[in-house]
């Protein structure tokens, strides 16, 4: 781990950062038509902050991450040990963490790789024995697994969780030092923290070595995995996720075997915002090759802290070959605009729906572009999960402006109709572009495209 300063002195950097707040959206969140190099030339990437009016994360105290970090709290990291030490050493002080190369979560303290077999050692877990113990032909489908092999699976899972589940502290900016920087295998969490920026980073393949079998999940049972690529949980607030990539590739669930006639699923969500978390902006990210993507809202229960929270803005992102939950919403006021949702003919991810209207949800979808192959109808874009209303304005499907709610209602039974949601109107926005322009606008403007300070 290297501590280094190769940018403006703190006072000068903060003066420029302050100017970016005043100047509006063109500062910290680059216009996709602008030259990314020109944007970072004004203020180093790691010192940039979220501009005023750029989504829900600009509300309240705003989101500045580690922009105010002293030079002693700027870290260049290239290993798991260095990254975790940076989080620990600085605590909740303002800090900047620049990731170099690929950091693998499934590694021991000495950097040697850890496999699923390593995590299972000493627990008594065996997938072969687990499958034998809970085969529906003998165990049935009426109760969840109980017994020595389930206990062993939990022990092995706990060992993996200890290795790959990392909490990002408050007042942190974590950035990829180059567009190739990535974190692989980690289940990142912003857990009760506030004021966090994640930028220019690829986060991939938080694969669960020990998915659990639930015979009672659906008519035929299902395999369920534990880890999301990034969780915003437990009253976390003011989070900006920008120009990053979230993907399962190359370890897709579609390449996993089937057991008990069901897909052995080793991935859960991409980015989830739950348990009373609030004020999140996701901008210019790329989401690809993942099934259950963005869950906003814990459960339908009123006791998890979600009512009145879960305010999230999702704008100028590309979603390619994702199956569902882009997003699925409960309770929150969620603004989804100027995103490109794309499904290719050769996608291996089964398409379910894109916009999920859940219990007490307030989802506003405007000027998004949907590029869909034959066989996926506009009526399939919305999924209803106890929701009663949704707003869809000026969205385009394959280049044509389409009333998504009307298309959904035309295909839905009377009990599943969705009304227009007139309970709120989004105001915290950057420029809203016409939906037909969005695919071209975002073609080379999303995901990691920057270079931060420090050595590459």
Tab-separated table of C-alpha atoms in Angstrom:
chain	number	residue	atom	x	y	z
A	1	UNK	CA	0.000	0.000	0.000
A	2	UNK	CA	1.466	3.318	-1.063
A	3	UNK	CA	0.493	6.732	0.285
A	4	UNK	CA	1.176	9.421	-2.249
A	5	UNK	CA	0.070	12.847	-3.369
A	6	UNK	CA	0.241	13.674	-7.059
A	7	UNK	CA	-2.400	16.295	-7.543
A	8	UNK	CA	-3.413	19.756	-6.345
A	9	UNK	CA	-2.689	20.695	-2.728
A	10	UNK	CA	-5.703	20.074	-0.503
A	11	UNK	CA	-6.688	23.742	-0.259
A	12	UNK	CA	-6.571	24.234	-4.020
A	13	UNK	CA	-8.369	20.962	-4.710
A	14	UNK	CA	-11.186	21.832	-2.349
A	15	UNK	CA	-11.507	25.286	-3.865
A	16	UNK	CA	-11.979	23.736	-7.296
A	17	UNK	CA	-14.342	21.128	-5.861
A	18	UNK	CA	-16.398	23.904	-4.350
A	19	UNK	CA	-16.557	25.590	-7.706
A	20	UNK	CA	-17.816	22.348	-9.209
A	21	UNK	CA	-20.702	22.299	-6.768
A	22	UNK	CA	-21.698	25.816	-7.721
A	23	UNK	CA	-21.274	25.281	-11.439
A	24	UNK	CA	-23.780	22.440	-11.634
A	25	UNK	CA	-23.987	19.069	-13.326
A	26	UNK	CA	-21.192	19.500	-15.848
A	27	UNK	CA	-18.579	19.305	-13.088
A	28	UNK	CA	-18.448	16.135	-11.061
A	29	UNK	CA	-20.681	14.047	-13.285
A	30	UNK	CA	-19.313	14.544	-16.797
A	31	UNK	CA	-21.656	15.166	-19.677
A	32	UNK	CA	-21.443	12.065	-21.870
A	33	UNK	CA	-20.656	14.207	-24.883
A	34	UNK	CA	-17.665	15.795	-23.173
A	35	UNK	CA	-14.078	14.550	-23.294
A	36	UNK	CA	-13.458	12.564	-20.075
A	37	UNK	CA	-9.802	13.655	-20.014
A	38	UNK	CA	-10.852	17.277	-20.055
A	39	UNK	CA	-13.176	16.701	-17.115
A	40	UNK	CA	-10.502	15.162	-14.903
A	41	UNK	CA	-7.922	17.774	-15.880
A	42	UNK	CA	-9.785	20.414	-13.885
A	43	UNK	CA	-9.936	18.410	-10.674
A	44	UNK	CA	-8.343	15.006	-10.124
A	45	UNK	CA	-10.893	12.217	-10.347
A	46	UNK	CA	-10.405	11.224	-6.725
A	47	UNK	CA	-11.077	14.796	-5.548
A	48	UNK	CA	-14.300	15.259	-7.489
A	49	UNK	CA	-17.619	15.449	-5.668
A	50	UNK	CA	-21.265	15.072	-6.624
A	51	UNK	CA	-22.641	18.309	-8.027
A	52	UNK	CA	-25.745	19.952	-6.693
A	53	UNK	CA	-28.959	18.756	-8.301
A	54	UNK	CA	-27.431	15.472	-9.496
A	55	UNK	CA	-29.974	13.062	-8.099
A	56	UNK	CA	-31.049	12.162	-4.615
A	57	UNK	CA	-27.470	11.789	-3.305
A	58	UNK	CA	-27.029	15.552	-3.697
A	59	UNK	CA	-29.729	16.166	-1.085
A	60	UNK	CA	-29.066	16.960	2.551
A	61	UNK	CA	-25.351	17.397	3.205
A	62	UNK	CA	-24.548	16.241	-0.320
A	63	UNK	CA	-21.975	13.597	-1.249
A	64	UNK	CA	-18.289	14.495	-1.166
A	65	UNK	CA	-16.768	11.136	-0.229
A	66	UNK	CA	-13.099	11.492	0.636
A	67	UNK	CA	-12.507	14.689	-1.355
A	68	UNK	CA	-11.272	16.477	1.780
A	69	UNK	CA	-8.737	13.748	2.628
A	70	UNK	CA	-5.371	14.813	3.965
A	71	UNK	CA	-2.397	13.496	2.039
A	72	UNK	CA	-1.807	10.921	4.775
A	73	UNK	CA	-5.224	9.403	4.023
A	74	UNK	CA	-4.694	8.882	0.300
A	75	UNK	CA	-3.920	5.228	-0.468
A	76	UNK	CA	-2.791	3.393	-3.584
A	77	UNK	CA	-3.704	-0.286	-3.207
A	78	UNK	CA	-3.205	-3.358	-5.362
A	79	UNK	CA	-3.938	-6.201	-2.935
A	80	UNK	CA	-6.769	-7.232	-0.656
A	81	UNK	CA	-4.605	-6.667	2.424
A	82	UNK	CA	-3.733	-3.125	1.337
A	83	UNK	CA	-7.342	-2.258	0.567
A	84	UNK	CA	-8.675	-3.492	3.897
A	85	UNK	CA	-5.827	-1.788	5.749
A	86	UNK	CA	-6.730	1.507	4.093
A	87	UNK	CA	-10.326	1.160	5.292
A	88	UNK	CA	-9.195	0.278	8.816
A	89	UNK	CA	-6.396	2.821	9.219
A	90	UNK	CA	-8.435	5.842	8.203
A	91	UNK	CA	-11.701	4.736	9.815
A	92	UNK	CA	-14.391	7.353	9.251
A	93	UNK	CA	-11.902	10.096	8.401
A	94	UNK	CA	-12.038	11.430	4.855
A	95	UNK	CA	-10.026	9.028	2.728
A	96	UNK	CA	-9.239	8.293	-0.913
A	97	UNK	CA	-8.489	4.746	-2.032
A	98	UNK	CA	-7.138	4.238	-5.547
A	99	UNK	CA	-7.355	0.662	-6.807
A	100	UNK	CA	-4.611	-0.560	-9.145
A	101	UNK	CA	-4.995	-3.711	-11.205
A	102	UNK	CA	-7.331	-6.483	-10.036
A	103	UNK	CA	-7.897	-7.222	-6.366
A	104	UNK	CA	-9.192	-10.736	-5.680
A	105	UNK	CA	-11.331	-11.219	-2.588
A	106	UNK	CA	-10.840	-14.971	-2.542
A	107	UNK	CA	-7.280	-14.792	-1.257
A	108	UNK	CA	-5.575	-15.573	2.045
A	109	UNK	CA	-3.673	-12.936	4.071
A	110	UNK	CA	-0.464	-13.943	2.277
A	111	UNK	CA	-2.111	-13.404	-1.111
A	112	UNK	CA	-2.470	-17.070	-2.021
A	113	UNK	CA	-5.766	-18.036	-3.689
A	114	UNK	CA	-8.660	-19.489	-1.720
A	115	UNK	CA	-11.009	-21.956	-3.414
A	116	UNK	CA	-14.426	-23.244	-2.447
A	117	UNK	CA	-12.678	-26.417	-1.295
A	118	UNK	CA	-10.502	-24.342	1.049
A	119	UNK	CA	-13.545	-22.741	2.638
A	120	UNK	CA	-15.202	-26.148	3.073
A	121	UNK	CA	-12.179	-27.709	4.787
A	122	UNK	CA	-12.901	-28.755	8.349
A	123	UNK	CA	-16.648	-28.080	8.158
A	124	UNK	CA	-17.824	-31.498	6.975
A	125	UNK	CA	-19.599	-29.946	3.986
A	126	UNK	CA	-19.759	-31.880	0.739
A	127	UNK	CA	-21.909	-30.815	-2.201
A	128	UNK	CA	-22.386	-34.465	-3.111
A	129	UNK	CA	-23.621	-35.292	0.391
A	130	UNK	CA	-25.754	-32.131	0.492
A	131	UNK	CA	-27.482	-33.116	-2.740
A	132	UNK	CA	-28.060	-36.610	-1.422
A	133	UNK	CA	-29.435	-35.384	1.906
A	134	UNK	CA	-31.973	-32.978	0.420
A	135	UNK	CA	-33.009	-34.641	-2.819
A	136	UNK	CA	-36.716	-33.864	-3.338
A	137	UNK	CA	-37.422	-37.538	-4.030
A	138	UNK	CA	-36.514	-38.390	-0.459
A	139	UNK	CA	-36.555	-35.107	1.477
A	140	UNK	CA	-39.618	-33.630	-0.197
A	141	UNK	CA	-40.503	-30.005	-0.931
A	142	UNK	CA	-42.402	-29.017	2.189
A	143	UNK	CA	-39.625	-27.934	4.558
A	144	UNK	CA	-36.316	-26.096	4.362
A	145	UNK	CA	-33.102	-28.102	4.818
A	146	UNK	CA	-32.320	-29.109	8.388
A	147	UNK	CA	-29.576	-31.467	9.508
A	148	UNK	CA	-25.799	-32.023	9.569
A	149	UNK	CA	-25.168	-31.101	5.949
A	150	UNK	CA	-27.111	-27.844	6.232
A	151	UNK	CA	-25.177	-27.019	9.405
A	152	UNK	CA	-21.923	-27.799	7.580
A	153	UNK	CA	-22.959	-25.632	4.625
A	154	UNK	CA	-23.576	-22.713	6.978
A	155	UNK	CA	-20.146	-23.126	8.568
A	156	UNK	CA	-18.431	-23.160	5.184
A	157	UNK	CA	-20.469	-20.168	4.040
A	158	UNK	CA	-19.421	-18.231	7.149
A	159	UNK	CA	-15.758	-18.844	6.303
A	160	UNK	CA	-16.228	-17.456	2.819
A	161	UNK	CA	-18.234	-14.475	4.086
A	162	UNK	CA	-15.405	-13.564	6.466
A	163	UNK	CA	-13.024	-13.500	3.513
A	164	UNK	CA	-15.056	-11.640	0.882
A	165	UNK	CA	-17.530	-9.374	2.708
A	166	UNK	CA	-15.962	-5.933	3.034
A	167	UNK	CA	-17.515	-2.773	4.492
A	168	UNK	CA	-16.643	0.598	2.947
A	169	UNK	CA	-16.484	3.191	5.760
A	170	UNK	CA	-18.036	6.654	5.822
A	171	UNK	CA	-16.357	9.572	4.070
A	172	UNK	CA	-14.645	7.382	1.484
A	173	UNK	CA	-13.920	7.805	-2.199
A	174	UNK	CA	-12.830	4.534	-3.798
A	175	UNK	CA	-11.801	4.807	-7.446
A	176	UNK	CA	-10.162	2.711	-10.085
A	177	UNK	CA	-6.740	4.171	-10.859
A	178	UNK	CA	-7.256	3.161	-14.505
A	179	UNK	CA	-10.232	1.912	-16.543
A	180	UNK	CA	-8.850	-1.619	-16.069
A	181	UNK	CA	-8.991	-1.520	-12.255
A	182	UNK	CA	-11.303	-4.098	-10.711
A	183	UNK	CA	-12.370	-5.957	-7.597
A	184	UNK	CA	-13.281	-9.586	-8.164
A	185	UNK	CA	-15.194	-11.931	-5.890
A	186	UNK	CA	-15.985	-9.391	-3.170
A	187	UNK	CA	-19.345	-8.685	-1.595
A	188	UNK	CA	-18.907	-4.967	-0.954
A	189	UNK	CA	-21.137	-3.193	1.543
A	190	UNK	CA	-21.867	0.389	2.478
A	191	UNK	CA	-23.244	-0.701	5.812
A	192	UNK	CA	-24.738	2.106	7.871
A	193	UNK	CA	-22.078	4.431	6.463
A	194	UNK	CA	-22.614	7.870	5.004
A	195	UNK	CA	-20.960	9.984	2.319
A	196	UNK	CA	-19.398	7.355	0.050
A	197	UNK	CA	-18.304	7.615	-3.595
A	198	UNK	CA	-17.568	4.570	-5.782
A	199	UNK	CA	-16.208	5.471	-9.241
A	200	UNK	CA	-14.292	4.160	-12.238
A	201	UNK	CA	-14.202	0.612	-10.891
A	202	UNK	CA	-15.257	-2.790	-12.199
A	203	UNK	CA	-16.876	-4.998	-9.559
A	204	UNK	CA	-17.403	-8.562	-10.702
A	205	UNK	CA	-18.388	-12.088	-9.787
A	206	UNK	CA	-19.307	-12.194	-6.084
A	207	UNK	CA	-19.881	-15.932	-6.483
A	208	UNK	CA	-21.293	-17.880	-3.533
A	209	UNK	CA	-19.459	-21.172	-3.063
A	210	UNK	CA	-22.326	-22.572	-1.012
A	211	UNK	CA	-25.784	-21.665	-2.364
A	212	UNK	CA	-28.651	-22.894	-0.213
A	213	UNK	CA	-31.423	-25.112	-1.479
A	214	UNK	CA	-34.919	-23.966	-0.540
A	215	UNK	CA	-37.564	-26.562	-1.466
A	216	UNK	CA	-40.324	-24.132	-0.432
A	217	UNK	CA	-39.240	-21.348	-2.826
A	218	UNK	CA	-41.758	-21.614	-5.654
A	219	UNK	CA	-43.500	-24.700	-6.877
A	220	UNK	CA	-40.298	-26.644	-7.574
A	221	UNK	CA	-37.810	-25.118	-5.117
A	222	UNK	CA	-34.848	-22.880	-5.924
A	223	UNK	CA	-31.172	-22.390	-5.217
A	224	UNK	CA	-30.438	-19.091	-3.477
A	225	UNK	CA	-27.089	-17.351	-3.180
A	226	UNK	CA	-25.992	-14.877	-0.551
A	227	UNK	CA	-23.866	-12.110	-1.989
A	228	UNK	CA	-24.548	-8.907	-3.890
A	229	UNK	CA	-21.745	-7.097	-5.689
A	230	UNK	CA	-22.565	-3.983	-3.641
A	231	UNK	CA	-25.064	-3.529	-0.835
A	232	UNK	CA	-26.211	-0.149	0.462
A	233	UNK	CA	-27.783	-1.209	3.742
A	234	UNK	CA	-28.777	-0.355	7.296
A	235	UNK	CA	-29.545	3.353	6.967
A	236	UNK	CA	-26.585	4.175	4.743
A	237	UNK	CA	-27.014	7.637	3.208
A	238	UNK	CA	-25.532	9.910	0.553
A	239	UNK	CA	-23.953	7.403	-1.802
A	240	UNK	CA	-22.773	8.162	-5.345
A	241	UNK	CA	-22.004	5.219	-7.650
A	242	UNK	CA	-20.637	6.502	-10.946
A	243	UNK	CA	-18.838	5.283	-14.086
A	244	UNK	CA	-18.429	1.780	-12.712
A	245	UNK	CA	-19.210	-1.657	-14.095
A	246	UNK	CA	-21.072	-4.490	-12.395
A	247	UNK	CA	-21.061	-7.931	-13.976
A	248	UNK	CA	-20.920	-11.678	-13.305
A	249	UNK	CA	-18.721	-12.290	-16.355
A	250	UNK	CA	-17.002	-14.532	-17.047
A	251	UNK	CA	-18.595	-16.791	-14.406
A	252	UNK	CA	-22.224	-16.567	-15.514
A	253	UNK	CA	-25.003	-18.445	-13.745
A	254	UNK	CA	-25.995	-19.833	-17.129
A	255	UNK	CA	-22.755	-21.837	-17.113
A	256	UNK	CA	-23.606	-23.492	-13.783
A	257	UNK	CA	-25.112	-26.994	-13.581
A	258	UNK	CA	-28.702	-27.831	-12.713
A	259	UNK	CA	-29.476	-29.766	-9.542
A	260	UNK	CA	-32.945	-31.018	-8.681
A	261	UNK	CA	-34.006	-29.627	-12.052
A	262	UNK	CA	-33.192	-26.040	-11.023
A	263	UNK	CA	-30.343	-23.712	-11.957
A	264	UNK	CA	-27.524	-23.783	-9.409
A	265	UNK	CA	-27.410	-20.018	-8.871
A	266	UNK	CA	-24.195	-18.608	-7.401
A	267	UNK	CA	-24.959	-14.877	-7.754
A	268	UNK	CA	-27.561	-12.673	-6.078
A	269	UNK	CA	-27.987	-8.943	-6.733
A	270	UNK	CA	-25.720	-6.359	-8.351
A	271	UNK	CA	-26.510	-3.248	-6.285
A	272	UNK	CA	-29.182	-3.425	-3.578
A	273	UNK	CA	-30.441	-0.478	-1.501
A	274	UNK	CA	-32.311	-1.732	1.554
A	275	UNK	CA	-33.036	-1.464	5.273
A	276	UNK	CA	-33.747	2.242	5.545
A	277	UNK	CA	-30.927	3.462	3.302
A	278	UNK	CA	-31.476	6.739	1.503
A	279	UNK	CA	-30.177	9.368	-0.913
A	280	UNK	CA	-28.371	7.373	-3.594
A	281	UNK	CA	-27.385	8.384	-7.128
A	282	UNK	CA	-26.249	5.834	-9.739
A	283	UNK	CA	-24.951	7.476	-12.911
A	284	UNK	CA	-23.067	6.451	-16.061
A	285	UNK	CA	-22.558	2.861	-14.893
A	286	UNK	CA	-22.612	-0.294	-17.001
A	287	UNK	CA	-24.546	-3.335	-15.775
A	288	UNK	CA	-24.245	-6.538	-17.776
A	289	UNK	CA	-24.825	-10.286	-17.764
A	290	UNK	CA	-26.650	-10.492	-14.457
A	291	UNK	CA	-30.096	-11.725	-13.503
A	292	UNK	CA	-31.391	-10.051	-10.312
A	293	UNK	CA	-29.970	-6.562	-10.602
A	294	UNK	CA	-31.166	-3.663	-8.427
A	295	UNK	CA	-33.409	-4.338	-5.446
A	296	UNK	CA	-34.595	-1.183	-3.713
A	297	UNK	CA	-36.493	-2.051	-0.544
A	298	UNK	CA	-36.007	-4.885	1.932
A	299	UNK	CA	-39.417	-6.526	2.274
A	300	UNK	CA	-43.057	-5.499	2.326
A	301	UNK	CA	-42.783	-5.140	6.114
A	302	UNK	CA	-43.146	-1.684	7.649
A	303	UNK	CA	-40.613	-2.501	10.373
A	304	UNK	CA	-37.360	-2.490	8.368
A	305	UNK	CA	-36.979	1.291	8.231
A	306	UNK	CA	-37.852	1.610	4.549
A	307	UNK	CA	-40.978	3.830	4.555
A	308	UNK	CA	-39.976	7.428	3.822
A	309	UNK	CA	-36.477	6.379	2.739
A	310	UNK	CA	-35.059	4.594	-0.331
A	311	UNK	CA	-34.815	7.758	-2.430
A	312	UNK	CA	-32.678	6.752	-5.389
A	313	UNK	CA	-31.818	8.305	-8.756
A	314	UNK	CA	-30.710	6.060	-11.641
A	315	UNK	CA	-29.645	7.996	-14.726
A	316	UNK	CA	-27.474	7.588	-17.831
A	317	UNK	CA	-26.609	3.954	-17.185
A	318	UNK	CA	-26.421	1.080	-19.670
A	319	UNK	CA	-28.099	-2.217	-18.773
A	320	UNK	CA	-27.167	-5.009	-21.161
A	321	UNK	CA	-28.532	-8.542	-20.892
A	322	UNK	CA	-29.980	-8.286	-17.406
A	323	UNK	CA	-32.903	-10.454	-16.399
A	324	UNK	CA	-34.956	-8.503	-13.876
A	325	UNK	CA	-35.023	-5.823	-11.160
A	326	UNK	CA	-33.656	-2.852	-13.086
A	327	UNK	CA	-34.892	-1.771	-10.596
A	328	UNK	CA	-37.515	-3.504	-8.466
A	329	UNK	CA	-38.815	-0.997	-5.926
A	330	UNK	CA	-40.623	-1.029	-2.620
A	331	UNK	CA	-41.633	2.171	-0.783
A	332	UNK	CA	-38.989	4.462	-2.263
A	333	UNK	CA	-39.189	7.440	-4.587
A	334	UNK	CA	-37.000	6.206	-7.440
A	335	UNK	CA	-36.199	8.344	-10.479
A	336	UNK	CA	-35.130	6.322	-13.532
A	337	UNK	CA	-34.284	8.474	-16.545
A	338	UNK	CA	-32.075	8.467	-19.642
A	339	UNK	CA	-30.911	4.875	-19.258
A	340	UNK	CA	-30.411	2.389	-22.084
A	341	UNK	CA	-31.836	-1.078	-21.453
A	342	UNK	CA	-30.546	-3.496	-24.056
A	343	UNK	CA	-31.220	-7.200	-24.612
A	344	UNK	CA	-29.266	-8.910	-27.375
A	345	UNK	CA	-30.380	-11.872	-29.447
A	346	UNK	CA	-27.647	-14.068	-27.979
A	347	UNK	CA	-28.210	-13.186	-24.313
A	348	UNK	CA	-27.861	-16.163	-21.974
A	349	UNK	CA	-29.782	-14.365	-19.211
A	350	UNK	CA	-33.535	-15.136	-19.371
A	351	UNK	CA	-35.478	-11.878	-19.586
A	352	UNK	CA	-38.210	-11.368	-17.010
A	353	UNK	CA	-38.983	-7.632	-16.784
A	354	UNK	CA	-37.155	-4.347	-16.240
A	355	UNK	CA	-39.190	-2.014	-14.014
A	356	UNK	CA	-40.655	-3.682	-10.927
A	357	UNK	CA	-43.526	-1.917	-9.162
A	358	UNK	CA	-43.457	-3.332	-5.645
A	359	UNK	CA	-45.331	-2.650	-2.438
A	360	UNK	CA	-45.907	1.093	-1.857
A	361	UNK	CA	-43.408	1.897	-4.619
A	362	UNK	CA	-43.139	5.293	-6.324
A	363	UNK	CA	-41.175	4.661	-9.503
A	364	UNK	CA	-40.823	7.395	-12.122
A	365	UNK	CA	-39.385	6.196	-15.474
A	366	UNK	CA	-38.793	8.897	-18.065
A	367	UNK	CA	-36.950	9.181	-21.390
A	368	UNK	CA	-35.317	5.768	-21.211
A	369	UNK	CA	-34.429	3.737	-24.296
A	370	UNK	CA	-35.223	0.022	-24.615
A	371	UNK	CA	-33.582	-2.044	-27.342
A	372	UNK	CA	-35.352	-5.398	-27.421
A	373	UNK	CA	-35.189	-8.389	-29.758
A	374	UNK	CA	-38.197	-10.092	-31.295
A	375	UNK	CA	-40.128	-12.025	-28.696
A	376	UNK	CA	-39.909	-9.420	-25.935
A	377	UNK	CA	-42.918	-7.145	-26.040
A	378	UNK	CA	-43.155	-3.660	-24.560
A	379	UNK	CA	-45.824	-5.012	-22.214
A	380	UNK	CA	-43.133	-7.144	-20.548
A	381	UNK	CA	-41.002	-4.182	-19.485
A	382	UNK	CA	-43.076	-3.584	-16.331
A	383	UNK	CA	-43.563	-6.212	-13.648
A	384	UNK	CA	-46.068	-5.765	-10.838
A	385	UNK	CA	-45.283	-6.978	-7.307
A	386	UNK	CA	-48.153	-5.550	-5.220
A	387	UNK	CA	-47.525	-2.050	-6.578
A	388	UNK	CA	-50.491	0.114	-7.509
A	389	UNK	CA	-48.982	2.953	-9.537
A	390	UNK	CA	-46.073	3.872	-11.781
A	391	UNK	CA	-45.160	6.853	-13.949
A	392	UNK	CA	-43.754	6.268	-17.429
A	393	UNK	CA	-43.125	9.269	-19.671
A	394	UNK	CA	-41.578	9.563	-23.149
A	395	UNK	CA	-39.728	6.255	-23.145
A	396	UNK	CA	-38.655	4.695	-26.443
A	397	UNK	CA	-38.834	1.027	-27.426
A	398	UNK	CA	-36.688	0.193	-30.442
A	399	UNK	CA	-36.636	3.852	-31.356
A	400	UNK	CA	-40.372	4.565	-31.039
A	401	UNK	CA	-41.885	6.586	-28.184
A	402	UNK	CA	-44.072	4.130	-26.285
A	403	UNK	CA	-46.457	4.459	-23.360
A	404	UNK	CA	-45.043	1.651	-21.218
A	405	UNK	CA	-47.794	1.762	-18.628
A	406	UNK	CA	-50.506	1.606	-21.281
A	407	UNK	CA	-48.772	-1.349	-22.932
A	408	UNK	CA	-48.538	-3.137	-19.596
A	409	UNK	CA	-52.158	-2.448	-18.660
A	410	UNK	CA	-53.402	-3.622	-22.051
A	411	UNK	CA	-51.901	-7.048	-21.367
A	412	UNK	CA	-52.614	-7.240	-17.611
A	413	UNK	CA	-55.735	-8.616	-15.952
A	414	UNK	CA	-57.980	-6.054	-14.197
A	415	UNK	CA	-56.614	-6.875	-10.741
A	416	UNK	CA	-53.064	-6.064	-11.861
A	417	UNK	CA	-53.691	-2.688	-13.482
A	418	UNK	CA	-51.323	0.144	-12.577
A	419	UNK	CA	-52.438	3.748	-12.184
A	420	UNK	CA	-50.318	6.810	-12.905
A	421	UNK	CA	-48.353	7.875	-9.828
A	422	UNK	CA	-49.017	11.555	-9.194
A	423	UNK	CA	-47.591	11.546	-5.654
A	424	UNK	CA	-44.284	13.228	-6.569
A	425	UNK	CA	-42.285	14.817	-9.384
A	426	UNK	CA	-38.492	14.399	-9.648
A	427	UNK	CA	-36.525	17.653	-9.569
A	428	UNK	CA	-32.925	16.661	-8.800
A	429	UNK	CA	-31.765	16.003	-12.339
A	430	UNK	CA	-29.002	16.753	-14.790
A	431	UNK	CA	-29.979	17.394	-18.409
A	432	UNK	CA	-32.742	15.075	-19.627
A	433	UNK	CA	-32.087	13.955	-23.191
A	434	UNK	CA	-34.681	12.631	-25.659
A	435	UNK	CA	-35.057	8.881	-25.324
A	436	UNK	CA	-34.162	8.221	-28.963
A	437	UNK	CA	-30.793	9.924	-28.452
A	438	UNK	CA	-29.834	7.895	-25.388
A	439	UNK	CA	-28.283	4.779	-27.036
A	440	UNK	CA	-25.866	6.848	-29.103
A	441	UNK	CA	-25.201	9.237	-26.256
A	442	UNK	CA	-24.160	6.462	-23.891
A	443	UNK	CA	-22.356	4.252	-26.420
A	444	UNK	CA	-18.854	5.011	-25.123
A	445	UNK	CA	-19.627	7.097	-22.050
A	446	UNK	CA	-20.485	4.563	-19.352
A	447	UNK	CA	-18.438	2.361	-17.097
A	448	UNK	CA	-14.799	2.973	-16.137
A	449	UNK	CA	-13.243	5.442	-18.571
A	450	UNK	CA	-11.005	7.600	-16.374
A	451	UNK	CA	-7.482	7.580	-14.986
A	452	UNK	CA	-6.883	8.718	-11.423
A	453	UNK	CA	-3.727	9.998	-9.747
A	454	UNK	CA	-0.870	7.845	-8.525
A	455	UNK	CA	1.151	5.354	-10.541
A	456	UNK	CA	-0.722	3.115	-12.966
